[in-house]
Structure formats: structure tokens, C-alpha cells
Amino acid sequence: MSLIARTWSERQVILDNRGQICRNTAELLESQLFLETVKRFLAELRARQSPLLELLAPLGAQNDMAQVQALVTVLRELGRMPLARVRESFPALAPLLNQPELLHQFVEELYDYWRRFDRFLVCYSEERGGEELDQRPYRTFNERMERLTHLVRAAYRDICENITGTHPRIYRQVPAGVQVGVIVTGKTWPCPGAPYRVLANIPFIRQLMLRPPLVIDPPMNKRTGTFQLVGDNPLVGLDIDPAEWLCYPARVGPLTVFIYFHQMFFGLGCSLANLFELAEDEDIERGPDAIYLYGAPAEAMARFGELPTVFYDDEAAGLFVGAVPGEDRFGYFGYLKKMVLTLHNVIVMKKLGRLPFHGALTRIQLRDGTKATLLIWGDTGAGKSETLEALRILGDEHIRELKVIADDMGSLEIAPDGKLVGYGTEIGAFLRLDDLQPGYALRQIDRAIIMSPQKVNARTVLPITTLAEILKGYAIDYLLYANNYEEITSAKPIVEPFASPEEALGVFRAGYAMAKGTTTAVGLVQSYFANPFGPPQYRDLHEELAARYFEAAFRAGVYVGQLRTRLGIPGYERKGPEAAGRELLKLLAERGSGKCMPGTVSAAQAAQADSPDRAAPAGSGRLEHKLTREMVSPDLVD
């Protein structure tokens, strides 16, 4: 039996497992883990001067550890025989058995105390004479996670029944073991040398199992500031212990990003499983396009200022490197998601010549055969996802399929035939619970990771699509800016087309939005192209790309306009997206009937526009290989 607490904090416990889990409840109650649980629970009872401490009165002036040992012995014996027999067989323990009701209450609260933590299990693949667990993951998870859950519940029930002498009438199969299990293994990848060698011995997650709904309460519930491009590699001078870190190798659109997270952010790091697909072994062996350290030593990051959320362009190594310090103020999933997407955005601009977008990209097919690809572009909290969910509900009897390609971030490409083509980055969505349709979260709860449900900006992370889908490439029909701050008037309809690329660029470039509490910003704010994640840091490059892409959009007949969701206006949090969804459905129906066609550009505008098949900057060898292997640009959906 091998089961030890790797780390234990106020919020979480991480268990290391090398070998078999306990075979029975007796082994579990004999484990160091059980002893540590009782010890910590007693410390908490003493801290709050709980009435349950009366149970220990018969022990007199024994020291704390002696009291822990006495209680653990009592509970171990109660795990295998009734209270009366324990009293007879172990007279020395009798004083602790004279208040069975109090003892029963103690066990109930001990059980609740254990389940209060976010609980994780790390299984190391190379063990048992070289047998690799990642080659039989389901069996591994079944043997360890399922067994541990069963043993913890069984031990609790055995002890309670032996105290009370009765069986429960109602059984609740609560998740009593661990909520997340990971299989990790060492991997060799083309490390560029110093300063990257500090990462060489950190194991990679190869499989992950969740027990949804997973509810976690991270230290923070919103993000502050932006990610700064710096001239110094944040890996320089780092001294880290590989035993405290894991790597989640993520597929982010066409890219591979090695996301290293410290154990203090274990729950957030594992939540990536609902957002990004795990990279294949061959992706790891080929090496990353970017590296991100989430939870870097704070003292080493202090050189970057008060808000050291930074990334670096290592041109010599062909890598981008991001880092955020290991402090509670950065314990919010947005610091994981948005830094990764920042790295994606700057890479696709520099290496692929694509235009990144901050928006929701959806493929819609109506029952009358009408098909359209819709990109709603806008800042966090602008109403993109909310409008699409309203459209799905309102149009249920008209919509045959609503396929999400990108929920938050993606990129655009100009195809050889001049079409504007969209790609996604994530297989999941990070959604505000407050702005979703009533009941939506409950319908999805069997797959959900829920964060800070009792706080403002409560969130859920849900898987919504596949890697193949986000890489497929869809020709854009509608490109709309999500305006969440303006009221509707006769001069400002819900959907309003732009007359020219210049008019559209002016609105997109200004990037106005009413802040919704997802960050520390308040009121009406501005963000360059509603996307602070890469474009402002490379503004000159982005300006060139934006001008070319918006001209191409008009030339290709894309409907370019703005969509007034009113999500940021009090009282319209639900009604605004519902009205916007209804208007979109009407627009799609008119498109199917031929009454509403996408806008066109003049011959002069077309002549001024750049060639649609203008060559993009060459990518790295790793990136080029992935694009030719996976992307299907020649077979774009119309």
C-alpha cells in the first residue's frame, strides 16, 4: 500500500500514489493519511474550541499527539468490531467510548472535514518493474480512484454502524475519495538548454479523470491588469523543485503549449482538462510552441514590477515564455486561460500571419437548409456566449444544428479563394453563471467544473466541442461586434451593418464595452480590438493584419456590423441577449429566403485591397508540420 499526502493546505490535499491503493478498510485506517486527517481535524477543533473536545476529557493532560493516537486507535478498532466488543477487548480505550452519541457526532464531522477539501490523486506511470500505467488508464483509475472512494465510504459506515448498532435507512453515495486523478510520466522533449533545463524533470500529465460536478473555490474570483511583453526571460534565475510541479501539455488551436503549474494551483491546473485537449506524445516529442509557468517563485518574479504577469519572445529558441507568480492574488482561472490565449495570439500573428479574434465563432444550420458561420467579436462580458445560448433556445424549432467552433478566442485566415476562414483554440468554455439562461448550468452539471459559486463572477468550465472541429476551418458569413453598452433606438438597431472597412475598423479598434465584473475594471472601458491578449503588445503588426483582413471580409461579401446585446445595461442581463438572439434568428431566416444578403464592396475598394492569397510569414518547423497534418483548408465548409 502506497498512499501519502504530497501536500495539504487549507483548500486542498494532493495524494501521491506509487503502487497499490489500500486493499481494505483496515489498511486505510492504518495509513499515515488517516492519522494525518485526524490530527488536522483535532487541531481545527481546538482552534475553534469545539464542544466535541469533551470527548477527550477522559484522557486528562496527555499531549496533543497522544490524544491523536488514542482516537485513531479507537476508530481503527471500531472499523472492525462493535463498540461493546472494543470496550471489552481494549479496557484502556473504554474512557473514550462512554459517550457514544458524542463519538458518533465526532465521526460524522471528521467525514465532512475530509470531504471539505479539494482532493487529488497523482499516479506515477513508471512503476511495477517498468509497467506503464498510461497504457491502461481506465484500469488504473478504476483500481485507484474507485477503490479509494469505496474504502473511505465503507470505513465511515462501518465505524458509524459499530458505534450506533444500527444500519442507515438512507444511503448517500457522496464522492468520498478523490475528485481528480492524474497519470503522470517523465517525457523527453527538445529542451533548448539553459534556462529551460529547470523544467526538464517535471512530469507530464498523460491522462486525467474528473468526477463532475467538481466544485472548487480558488483564492480569487477575478483577474487584474494585462499580460506584459518583457525583454527578459522569466525562466532566468528560477530555482524550482520538480516534485512540486506538473505539466499539462495543451493543444491550443494549431499550437502546443506546455503549461507548468505549481501544486498550490493544482485544482486550477487540472481544470484545464475541460478547456484544452491534452497533447499527444508526438506533440510533446516535437516540442512546444510556447511555455507557461503558473505559480513561479514570487521572489524571482518581483523584478518585473508590482503586477508581474509577463511573457517573453525568445526568438533564438523559437519560443514564447509566459509566467505568473505563485501568490493567492493570482489564484483565478482567468490567469491560466488568458495567458495561454495571449501566447496563442502573438504566435499566430508572427508566424502564421493570421488575425486573432476575441469572440464566439459558431456554425448554424437551420431546418430549411440554410447554413451560416457567425463570429461575434467582443470583450469579456460583452454577451457573446449569452446571445448564442439565447439563440439556441429561441430557435430550437428552427435550428437543426448549432456548432461551437470558438467560445472565446480564435484566429482568422484568408484562404486562397479569398474567403475569410475562422479557427478556434479551446474545446471548452469558461462561462459566467450569472448571465446564463436559467437552468443551463444544471443541465450541464454532469460535465461541469464550477468555481466560486457563492461569489460574484461565479464561473463554470464546460467541454463543448472537439479539437478536430476547432481546427477544421469555416468560411465566415457574419462578423459582428458585440456592443453591450448602447440602448436600442430607431437609429441604433440591434443588428447594424457597417458601410465600409474603415467604419468597421473604427468600432473594432475602439473596443468599447461595459465592464461586467469579470476583472477589476468598472464602467465603460476601452480595449484595443476588444482583445488585450496580444494585439496591443504587437500593435503595428496587428494594424497591418487588421486592415488587410477587414478589406478581405468586405471583398468576400461577409456581413460586417455590430450586435447590440445590452448585457452591460442593468435590467437587460437576460432580456438583451434574448432580443439579440431573436434578431439573429430573423437575420438567418431572411438569408435563407434570399431577402438579406451579406454586404459587398465597391470596385475601388476591391482594387485597393491586398491580394487574398498573399503569403503568410513562415512558421516554425513544429508549427508547419502540425498545420499540414491537421488543417483542412482546401475542404472548407461553405
XYZ file of C-alpha atoms in Angstrom:
638
model
C 0.000 0.000 0.000
C 1.372 3.386 -1.039
C -0.729 6.457 -0.322
C 0.798 9.615 1.132
C -0.203 13.256 1.290
C 2.055 15.087 -1.122
C 0.784 18.435 0.101
C -2.031 19.603 2.368
C -3.282 23.175 2.568
C -6.404 24.958 3.756
C -8.171 24.212 0.472
C -6.740 21.009 -0.963
C -4.987 17.728 -0.344
C -2.848 16.083 -3.032
C -2.113 12.387 -2.652
C 0.862 10.632 -4.224
C 0.424 7.014 -5.195
C 3.197 4.683 -6.311
C 1.892 1.130 -6.224
C -1.371 -0.367 -4.979
C -4.028 1.562 -3.091
C -5.091 0.043 0.256
C -6.635 -3.398 -0.165
C -9.282 -2.996 2.571
C -10.632 -0.589 5.178
C -8.255 -1.937 7.835
C -5.258 -0.833 5.735
C -6.870 2.556 5.119
C -7.380 3.126 8.861
C -3.763 2.054 9.467
C -2.429 4.528 6.891
C -0.460 7.666 7.553
C -3.133 9.537 5.606
C -5.841 8.633 8.153
C -3.582 9.605 11.060
C -2.835 12.967 9.426
C -6.545 13.594 8.793
C -7.464 13.017 12.455
C -4.525 15.137 13.603
C -5.543 18.096 11.451
C -9.202 17.763 12.389
C -8.368 17.868 16.107
C -6.206 20.946 15.554
C -9.174 22.682 13.942
C -11.472 21.666 16.807
C -9.016 23.127 19.302
C -8.719 26.335 17.298
C -12.476 26.929 17.494
C -12.882 25.411 20.963
C -15.457 22.937 19.703
C -17.765 21.126 22.173
C -16.571 17.894 20.533
C -13.369 18.247 22.553
C -15.329 16.979 25.572
C -14.739 13.556 24.035
C -11.065 13.884 25.005
C -11.693 14.893 28.632
C -11.080 11.359 29.972
C -7.543 11.497 28.546
C -6.605 14.213 31.028
C -3.381 16.103 30.432
C -1.991 13.927 27.647
C -0.169 15.854 24.929
C -1.840 16.542 21.611
C -0.129 13.704 19.728
C -1.025 11.178 22.442
C -4.672 12.232 22.129
C -4.490 11.827 18.354
C -3.021 8.338 18.696
C -5.699 7.305 21.232
C -8.515 8.498 18.966
C -7.008 6.837 15.898
C -6.743 3.542 17.799
C -10.379 3.757 18.880
C -11.550 4.458 15.342
C -9.439 1.656 13.884
C -10.953 -0.856 16.279
C -14.461 0.477 15.687
C -13.840 -0.117 11.991
C -13.821 -3.880 12.623
C -15.987 -4.562 15.700
C -18.971 -3.112 17.629
C -18.414 -0.607 20.421
C -19.238 -3.115 23.192
C -16.596 -5.545 21.945
C -13.993 -2.789 21.665
C -14.700 -1.856 25.301
C -14.242 -5.480 26.361
C -11.144 -6.171 24.274
C -9.376 -2.873 24.988
C -10.162 -1.678 28.540
C -7.675 1.165 28.188
C -9.843 2.674 25.433
C -13.081 2.465 27.464
C -12.982 6.140 28.607
C -13.292 7.261 25.011
C -16.319 5.031 24.458
C -18.536 6.254 27.279
C -20.216 8.986 25.194
C -21.334 7.130 22.053
C -23.551 9.958 20.798
C -20.687 12.438 21.022
C -18.323 9.920 19.433
C -20.789 9.398 16.574
C -21.017 13.162 16.037
C -17.214 13.340 16.025
C -17.037 10.720 13.240
C -19.697 12.494 11.178
C -17.831 15.798 11.385
C -14.489 14.103 10.674
C -16.011 12.669 7.484
C -17.359 16.072 6.475
C -13.989 17.665 7.280
C -12.185 15.294 4.884
C -14.711 15.874 2.104
C -14.445 19.645 2.503
C -11.048 19.615 0.795
C -10.424 19.551 -2.943
C -8.857 16.094 -3.216
C -6.457 14.957 -5.938
C -4.532 11.774 -6.692
C -1.260 11.646 -8.655
C -0.404 8.228 -10.125
C 3.115 7.760 -11.470
C 3.214 5.744 -14.665
C 6.651 4.100 -14.447
C 6.288 1.539 -11.673
C 5.915 -2.188 -11.049
C 9.044 -3.214 -12.925
C 8.553 -0.779 -15.772
C 4.817 -1.309 -16.386
C 3.371 1.927 -17.745
C 0.040 2.968 -16.279
C -0.677 5.468 -19.067
C -1.077 2.493 -21.436
C -4.093 1.249 -19.434
C -5.526 4.439 -17.934
C -9.107 3.379 -17.280
C -7.999 0.294 -15.380
C -5.578 2.440 -13.379
C -8.243 4.996 -12.459
C -10.738 2.243 -11.671
C -8.300 0.392 -9.405
C -7.267 3.502 -7.532
C -9.909 6.222 -7.604
C -12.897 3.889 -7.465
C -11.338 1.735 -4.767
C -10.339 4.694 -2.619
C -13.854 6.144 -2.845
C -15.352 2.812 -1.837
C -12.895 2.299 1.043
C -13.421 5.757 2.562
C -17.211 5.373 2.457
C -17.035 1.827 3.778
C -14.740 2.783 6.659
C -17.028 5.669 7.630
C -20.131 3.483 7.521
C -18.521 0.601 9.410
C -17.403 2.899 12.218
C -20.807 4.612 12.489
C -22.716 1.320 12.477
C -20.407 -0.135 15.131
C -21.000 2.925 17.331
C -24.788 3.114 16.920
C -25.530 -0.582 16.477
C -27.913 0.217 13.591
C -27.839 0.452 9.784
C -28.722 3.699 7.946
C -32.133 3.838 6.281
C -30.887 6.239 3.606
C -27.521 5.905 1.832
C -25.951 8.884 0.074
C -23.188 7.923 -2.338
C -21.177 11.119 -1.944
C -17.743 11.397 -3.637
C -15.713 10.460 -0.564
C -12.412 9.581 -2.225
C -10.656 11.926 -4.653
C -12.328 14.154 -7.211
C -9.500 14.280 -9.751
C -6.892 11.692 -10.656
C -3.937 12.172 -12.996
C -1.472 9.729 -14.504
C 1.911 11.390 -14.956
C 5.145 10.315 -16.571
C 8.500 11.749 -17.494
C 8.935 12.802 -21.116
C 11.911 13.794 -23.225
C 11.438 16.878 -25.371
C 13.851 19.117 -27.312
C 14.804 21.422 -24.439
C 16.747 24.410 -25.858
C 19.201 24.365 -22.936
C 19.667 26.984 -20.248
C 17.454 28.433 -18.793
C 14.929 25.746 -19.837
C 16.763 22.887 -18.106
C 14.985 23.790 -14.864
C 11.841 22.252 -16.444
C 13.418 19.030 -17.705
C 12.440 16.778 -14.776
C 8.859 17.938 -14.322
C 6.448 15.082 -15.180
C 3.737 15.426 -17.824
C 0.061 14.651 -17.331
C -0.895 11.942 -19.826
C -4.401 11.082 -18.643
C -6.811 12.780 -16.282
C -10.089 11.659 -14.717
C -12.653 14.066 -13.253
C -15.620 13.339 -11.025
C -18.009 16.113 -12.053
C -19.501 18.227 -10.853
C -16.195 19.444 -9.454
C -16.765 22.499 -7.249
C -13.679 24.462 -6.243
C -13.257 27.828 -4.552
C -9.978 29.408 -5.720
C -8.423 32.285 -3.741
C -9.610 34.898 -6.269
C -12.703 35.338 -8.438
C -11.467 37.927 -10.948
C -8.398 38.996 -12.874
C -6.449 42.264 -12.704
C -4.411 44.003 -15.398
C -2.942 42.642 -18.592
C -0.005 40.481 -19.626
C 3.117 42.489 -20.338
C 5.705 41.736 -23.012
C 9.128 41.930 -21.317
C 12.711 41.827 -22.543
C 13.967 39.286 -20.016
C 13.197 35.565 -19.997
C 11.253 34.852 -16.757
C 12.916 31.419 -16.544
C 16.308 33.011 -15.938
C 17.397 32.562 -12.336
C 14.482 30.329 -11.340
C 15.093 27.677 -8.687
C 12.149 25.268 -8.579
C 11.550 21.827 -7.115
C 10.245 19.494 -9.874
C 8.400 17.447 -7.220
C 6.066 20.423 -6.671
C 5.126 20.862 -10.331
C 3.231 19.126 -13.116
C 2.969 19.937 -16.819
C -0.327 19.991 -18.708
C 0.730 19.872 -22.401
C -2.188 21.620 -24.083
C -3.327 21.764 -27.680
C -4.318 25.389 -28.242
C -5.671 25.566 -31.758
C -2.758 24.536 -34.006
C -0.206 25.081 -31.228
C 1.245 23.026 -28.398
C 1.721 24.912 -25.135
C 3.472 23.330 -22.152
C 1.560 24.664 -19.137
C 3.534 24.068 -15.939
C 1.552 24.652 -12.747
C 2.661 24.636 -9.120
C 0.878 22.404 -6.625
C -0.656 25.432 -4.871
C -2.802 25.856 -8.023
C -3.462 22.138 -8.523
C -7.240 22.457 -8.831
C -6.994 25.246 -11.396
C -4.320 23.366 -13.327
C -6.430 20.218 -13.531
C -9.424 22.301 -14.654
C -7.587 22.832 -17.942
C -8.934 19.404 -18.925
C -12.348 20.983 -19.630
C -10.794 23.755 -21.737
C -7.844 22.422 -23.759
C -7.229 18.985 -25.211
C -4.176 17.129 -23.910
C -1.370 16.971 -26.473
C -0.352 13.643 -27.977
C 3.029 12.049 -27.263
C 4.281 13.077 -30.706
C 3.374 16.719 -29.989
C 5.457 16.592 -26.806
C 8.383 14.935 -28.545
C 8.332 17.621 -31.239
C 8.466 20.340 -28.576
C 6.281 23.303 -27.581
C 5.439 26.489 -29.408
C 5.151 28.216 -26.029
C 5.832 27.559 -22.347
C 3.854 28.933 -19.413
C 4.796 28.772 -15.721
C 1.760 29.288 -13.495
C 2.922 29.703 -9.906
C 6.550 30.774 -10.429
C 8.516 31.752 -7.280
C 7.293 35.214 -6.302
C 10.722 36.455 -5.259
C 12.152 35.681 -8.702
C 9.223 37.419 -10.437
C 9.495 40.589 -8.330
C 11.949 42.067 -10.862
C 9.043 42.558 -13.264
C 7.202 45.010 -11.012
C 4.056 45.101 -8.906
C 1.970 43.058 -11.342
C 4.466 40.544 -12.784
C 2.172 38.741 -15.228
C 4.587 38.664 -18.144
C 5.627 36.905 -21.331
C 8.825 36.920 -23.347
C 9.650 36.335 -27.016
C 12.709 34.069 -27.111
C 13.485 34.433 -30.807
C 16.713 32.441 -30.539
C 14.869 29.395 -29.168
C 11.756 29.961 -31.297
C 9.581 30.002 -28.169
C 7.322 32.338 -26.245
C 7.547 32.043 -22.452
C 4.873 33.268 -20.019
C 4.954 33.343 -16.213
C 2.712 34.353 -13.316
C 3.805 34.253 -9.647
C 2.655 31.703 -7.112
C 0.583 34.066 -4.963
C -3.052 33.849 -3.892
C -3.881 37.072 -5.735
C -3.257 35.199 -8.999
C -5.338 32.177 -7.974
C -8.067 32.627 -10.601
C -8.636 30.509 -13.706
C -8.540 33.600 -15.908
C -4.803 33.894 -15.291
C -4.366 30.420 -16.767
C -6.732 30.707 -19.697
C -5.930 34.243 -20.817
C -2.141 33.946 -20.656
C -2.290 30.790 -22.773
C -4.516 32.564 -25.292
C -2.201 35.594 -25.286
C 0.662 33.307 -26.259
C -1.520 31.772 -28.977
C -2.448 35.165 -30.373
C 1.062 36.545 -30.692
C 2.335 33.312 -32.247
C -0.367 33.130 -34.934
C 0.245 36.797 -35.795
C 4.034 36.485 -36.019
C 4.398 33.010 -37.509
C 1.203 32.414 -39.482
C 0.095 35.893 -40.485
C -3.354 35.267 -39.036
C -5.604 37.791 -37.325
C -6.559 36.699 -33.783
C -10.059 37.413 -32.579
C -11.661 37.651 -29.149
C -15.098 36.271 -29.792
C -17.519 33.395 -30.247
C -17.472 31.564 -33.574
C -20.476 29.361 -34.349
C -21.704 27.304 -37.292
C -25.503 27.333 -37.590
C -27.704 25.168 -39.791
C -31.450 25.773 -39.984
C -34.020 23.109 -40.756
C -34.741 24.736 -44.106
C -31.150 24.004 -45.153
C -29.725 27.469 -44.522
C -26.132 27.384 -43.278
C -24.101 30.258 -41.878
C -20.952 30.801 -39.836
C -21.264 33.604 -37.325
C -18.423 35.349 -35.481
C -19.463 37.613 -32.606
C -16.397 39.649 -31.629
C -16.202 41.366 -28.254
C -14.610 41.738 -24.855
C -15.215 39.595 -21.785
C -18.797 40.035 -20.592
C -19.986 41.562 -23.870
C -22.724 38.952 -24.261
C -21.244 36.677 -26.913
C -21.922 33.295 -25.317
C -25.132 34.528 -23.704
C -26.560 35.642 -27.056
C -25.696 32.352 -28.717
C -27.317 30.386 -25.894
C -30.440 32.565 -26.218
C -30.397 31.942 -29.979
C -30.186 28.198 -29.382
C -33.180 28.210 -27.021
C -35.339 30.625 -29.022
C -34.626 28.894 -32.303
C -34.982 25.341 -31.091
C -37.773 24.525 -33.548
C -35.891 26.161 -36.451
C -32.286 25.143 -35.801
C -31.028 21.766 -36.959
C -27.518 22.247 -35.556
C -25.596 24.907 -33.644
C -21.917 24.016 -33.582
C -19.460 25.987 -31.440
C -16.080 26.422 -33.109
C -14.621 29.003 -30.712
C -16.191 30.154 -27.464
C -13.680 32.882 -26.593
C -10.625 33.114 -28.826
C -9.529 32.047 -32.265
C -7.901 33.241 -35.458
C -8.831 34.232 -38.995
C -7.073 33.275 -42.214
C -7.548 34.465 -45.780
C -7.940 31.355 -47.922
C -6.561 31.144 -51.468
C -10.086 31.643 -52.859
C -10.428 34.907 -50.897
C -12.786 33.594 -48.231
C -12.298 34.610 -44.619
C -11.812 31.417 -42.612
C -12.148 31.002 -38.839
C -10.468 28.574 -36.423
C -10.889 28.010 -32.700
C -8.492 27.441 -29.809
C -10.407 25.712 -26.999
C -12.524 22.586 -26.683
C -14.336 24.134 -23.703
C -15.939 27.309 -22.400
C -15.329 29.399 -19.278
C -18.753 30.917 -18.584
C -20.283 33.330 -16.079
C -23.097 31.572 -14.223
C -24.931 34.856 -13.577
C -25.504 35.561 -17.272
C -26.548 32.106 -18.445
C -30.132 31.140 -19.137
C -31.937 29.747 -16.060
C -31.257 26.042 -15.732
C -28.368 25.964 -18.205
C -25.754 25.163 -15.555
C -27.941 22.410 -14.090
C -28.404 20.779 -17.495
C -24.630 20.641 -17.924
C -23.706 19.826 -14.327
C -22.694 16.238 -15.066
C -19.664 17.581 -17.002
C -19.043 20.847 -15.181
C -16.237 22.321 -13.137
C -17.800 25.086 -11.044
C -15.691 27.829 -9.497
C -16.623 30.162 -6.621
C -20.385 29.536 -6.886
C -21.078 31.709 -3.824
C -19.247 34.782 -5.181
C -19.686 37.484 -7.805
C -18.416 36.277 -11.195
C -19.130 32.626 -10.364
C -17.930 30.504 -13.264
C -18.254 27.119 -14.872
C -15.833 25.356 -17.230
C -17.554 23.018 -19.695
C -16.335 20.935 -22.640
C -18.304 21.971 -25.721
C -16.503 20.802 -28.881
C -13.573 18.761 -30.199
C -10.045 19.504 -31.350
C -10.859 18.309 -34.872
C -13.758 20.775 -35.046
C -11.779 23.834 -33.969
C -9.025 23.036 -36.482
C -11.316 22.343 -39.434
C -11.735 25.880 -40.716
C -15.074 27.530 -41.545
C -15.726 30.347 -44.022
C -17.189 33.366 -42.180
C -20.592 34.733 -43.247
C -21.286 37.231 -40.431
C -18.725 39.261 -38.475
C -20.420 41.262 -35.694
C -19.003 43.429 -32.903
C -20.726 42.712 -29.553
C -21.896 46.088 -28.239
C -23.122 45.540 -24.658
C -23.454 49.199 -23.599
C -25.827 51.027 -26.005
C -29.608 51.258 -25.758
C -31.726 50.341 -28.788
C -33.268 53.207 -30.785
C -34.564 53.673 -34.325
C -31.084 54.917 -35.269
C -29.343 52.152 -33.329
C -30.988 48.818 -34.149
C -29.991 45.523 -32.570
C -28.064 44.500 -35.695
C -26.464 47.281 -37.736
C -24.181 46.756 -40.774
C -21.074 48.835 -41.428
C -20.761 50.601 -44.764
C -17.001 50.189 -45.221
C -13.889 48.532 -43.793
C -12.814 51.876 -42.357
C -16.081 52.318 -40.434
C -15.850 48.785 -39.102
C -12.197 49.163 -38.113
C -13.049 52.319 -36.161
C -15.561 50.475 -33.936
C -13.472 47.332 -33.541
C -10.314 49.330 -32.823
C -12.039 51.458 -30.142
C -13.201 48.276 -28.401
C -15.782 49.796 -26.063
C -17.567 47.574 -23.538
C -19.387 47.918 -20.231
C -17.356 46.018 -17.614
C -19.296 43.114 -16.078
C -17.143 42.352 -13.024
C -15.038 39.669 -14.682
C -11.953 41.782 -13.951
C -11.335 44.656 -11.546
C -12.321 47.179 -14.257
C -15.648 49.023 -13.804
C -17.899 51.136 -16.014
C -17.419 51.780 -19.728
C -13.939 50.626 -20.699
C -11.870 50.533 -23.873
C -9.665 47.733 -25.141
C -7.863 47.734 -28.467
C -9.932 45.470 -30.747
C -11.656 44.228 -27.563
C -8.625 41.999 -27.151
C -5.897 42.930 -24.645
C -4.343 39.499 -25.115
C -1.621 40.016 -27.704
C -2.760 42.675 -30.215
C -1.814 45.734 -28.068
C 1.632 44.270 -27.405
C 2.180 43.871 -31.175
C 0.087 46.814 -32.346
C 1.979 47.669 -35.539
C 1.798 44.076 -36.771
C -1.846 43.826 -35.743
C -2.811 47.069 -37.520
C -1.377 45.770 -40.779
C -3.182 42.448 -40.389
C -6.494 44.032 -39.342
C -6.603 46.372 -42.349
C -5.911 43.502 -44.737
C -8.430 41.154 -43.125
C -11.319 43.635 -42.902
C -10.825 44.611 -46.533
C -10.845 40.918 -47.406
C -14.057 40.432 -45.386
C -15.914 43.118 -47.345
C -14.486 41.880 -50.623
C -15.673 38.326 -49.830
C -19.207 39.526 -49.077
C -19.110 38.942 -45.327
C -21.853 40.786 -43.416
C -19.791 43.069 -41.129
C -21.684 45.004 -38.454
C -22.395 45.337 -34.759
C -24.773 43.465 -32.466
C -26.233 45.346 -29.501
C -26.566 42.747 -26.738
C -27.160 45.313 -23.911
C -25.678 42.801 -21.454
C -23.898 45.602 -19.592
C -27.084 47.660 -19.072
C -28.859 46.978 -15.744
C -32.098 45.125 -16.273
C -31.079 43.687 -19.641
C -28.779 40.916 -18.436
C -31.215 38.325 -19.798
C -33.551 40.362 -21.992
C -30.710 41.930 -24.001
C -29.143 38.675 -25.225
C -32.604 37.196 -25.798
C -33.564 40.102 -28.084
C -30.194 39.867 -29.851
C -30.671 36.127 -30.330
C -34.147 36.689 -31.747
C -32.787 39.265 -34.216
C -30.007 36.924 -35.306
C -32.521 34.178 -35.929
C -34.546 36.570 -38.068
C -31.418 37.575 -39.985
C -30.566 33.931 -40.658
C -34.115 33.175 -41.799
C -34.018 36.131 -44.208
C -30.679 34.906 -45.523
C -32.244 31.535 -46.252
C -35.116 33.172 -48.129
C -32.696 35.390 -50.095
C -34.086 38.647 -48.647
C -30.907 39.597 -46.813
C -27.562 39.099 -48.464
C -24.146 39.850 -46.973
C -22.697 43.265 -47.804
C -20.420 43.976 -50.755
C -17.654 46.447 -51.502
C -17.137 48.774 -54.388
C -14.781 48.020 -57.267
C -12.458 50.755 -55.982
C -12.310 49.190 -52.533
C -11.670 45.791 -54.054
C -8.842 47.159 -56.189
C -7.186 48.751 -53.151
C -7.358 45.575 -51.074
C -4.366 43.273 -50.759
C -4.330 40.011 -52.661
C -6.251 37.336 -50.726
C -3.601 34.727 -51.348
C -0.793 36.900 -50.049
C 1.781 34.612 -48.424
C 1.853 34.460 -44.641
C 5.145 34.589 -42.731
C 6.791 31.199 -42.460
C 6.153 29.326 -39.214
C 8.487 27.198 -37.197
C 9.114 23.607 -38.256
C 6.923 22.316 -35.444
C 4.035 24.573 -36.421
C 4.280 23.902 -40.155
C 4.176 20.160 -39.508
C 1.028 20.446 -37.424
C -0.719 22.674 -39.963
C -0.075 20.346 -42.880
C -1.010 17.305 -40.793
C -4.244 18.571 -39.270
C -5.785 21.559 -41.020
C -8.201 21.076 -43.856
C -8.249 24.497 -45.502
C -8.814 23.092 -49.035
C -12.018 21.403 -47.840
C -13.587 24.400 -46.128
C -17.264 24.282 -45.312
C -19.194 26.811 -47.402
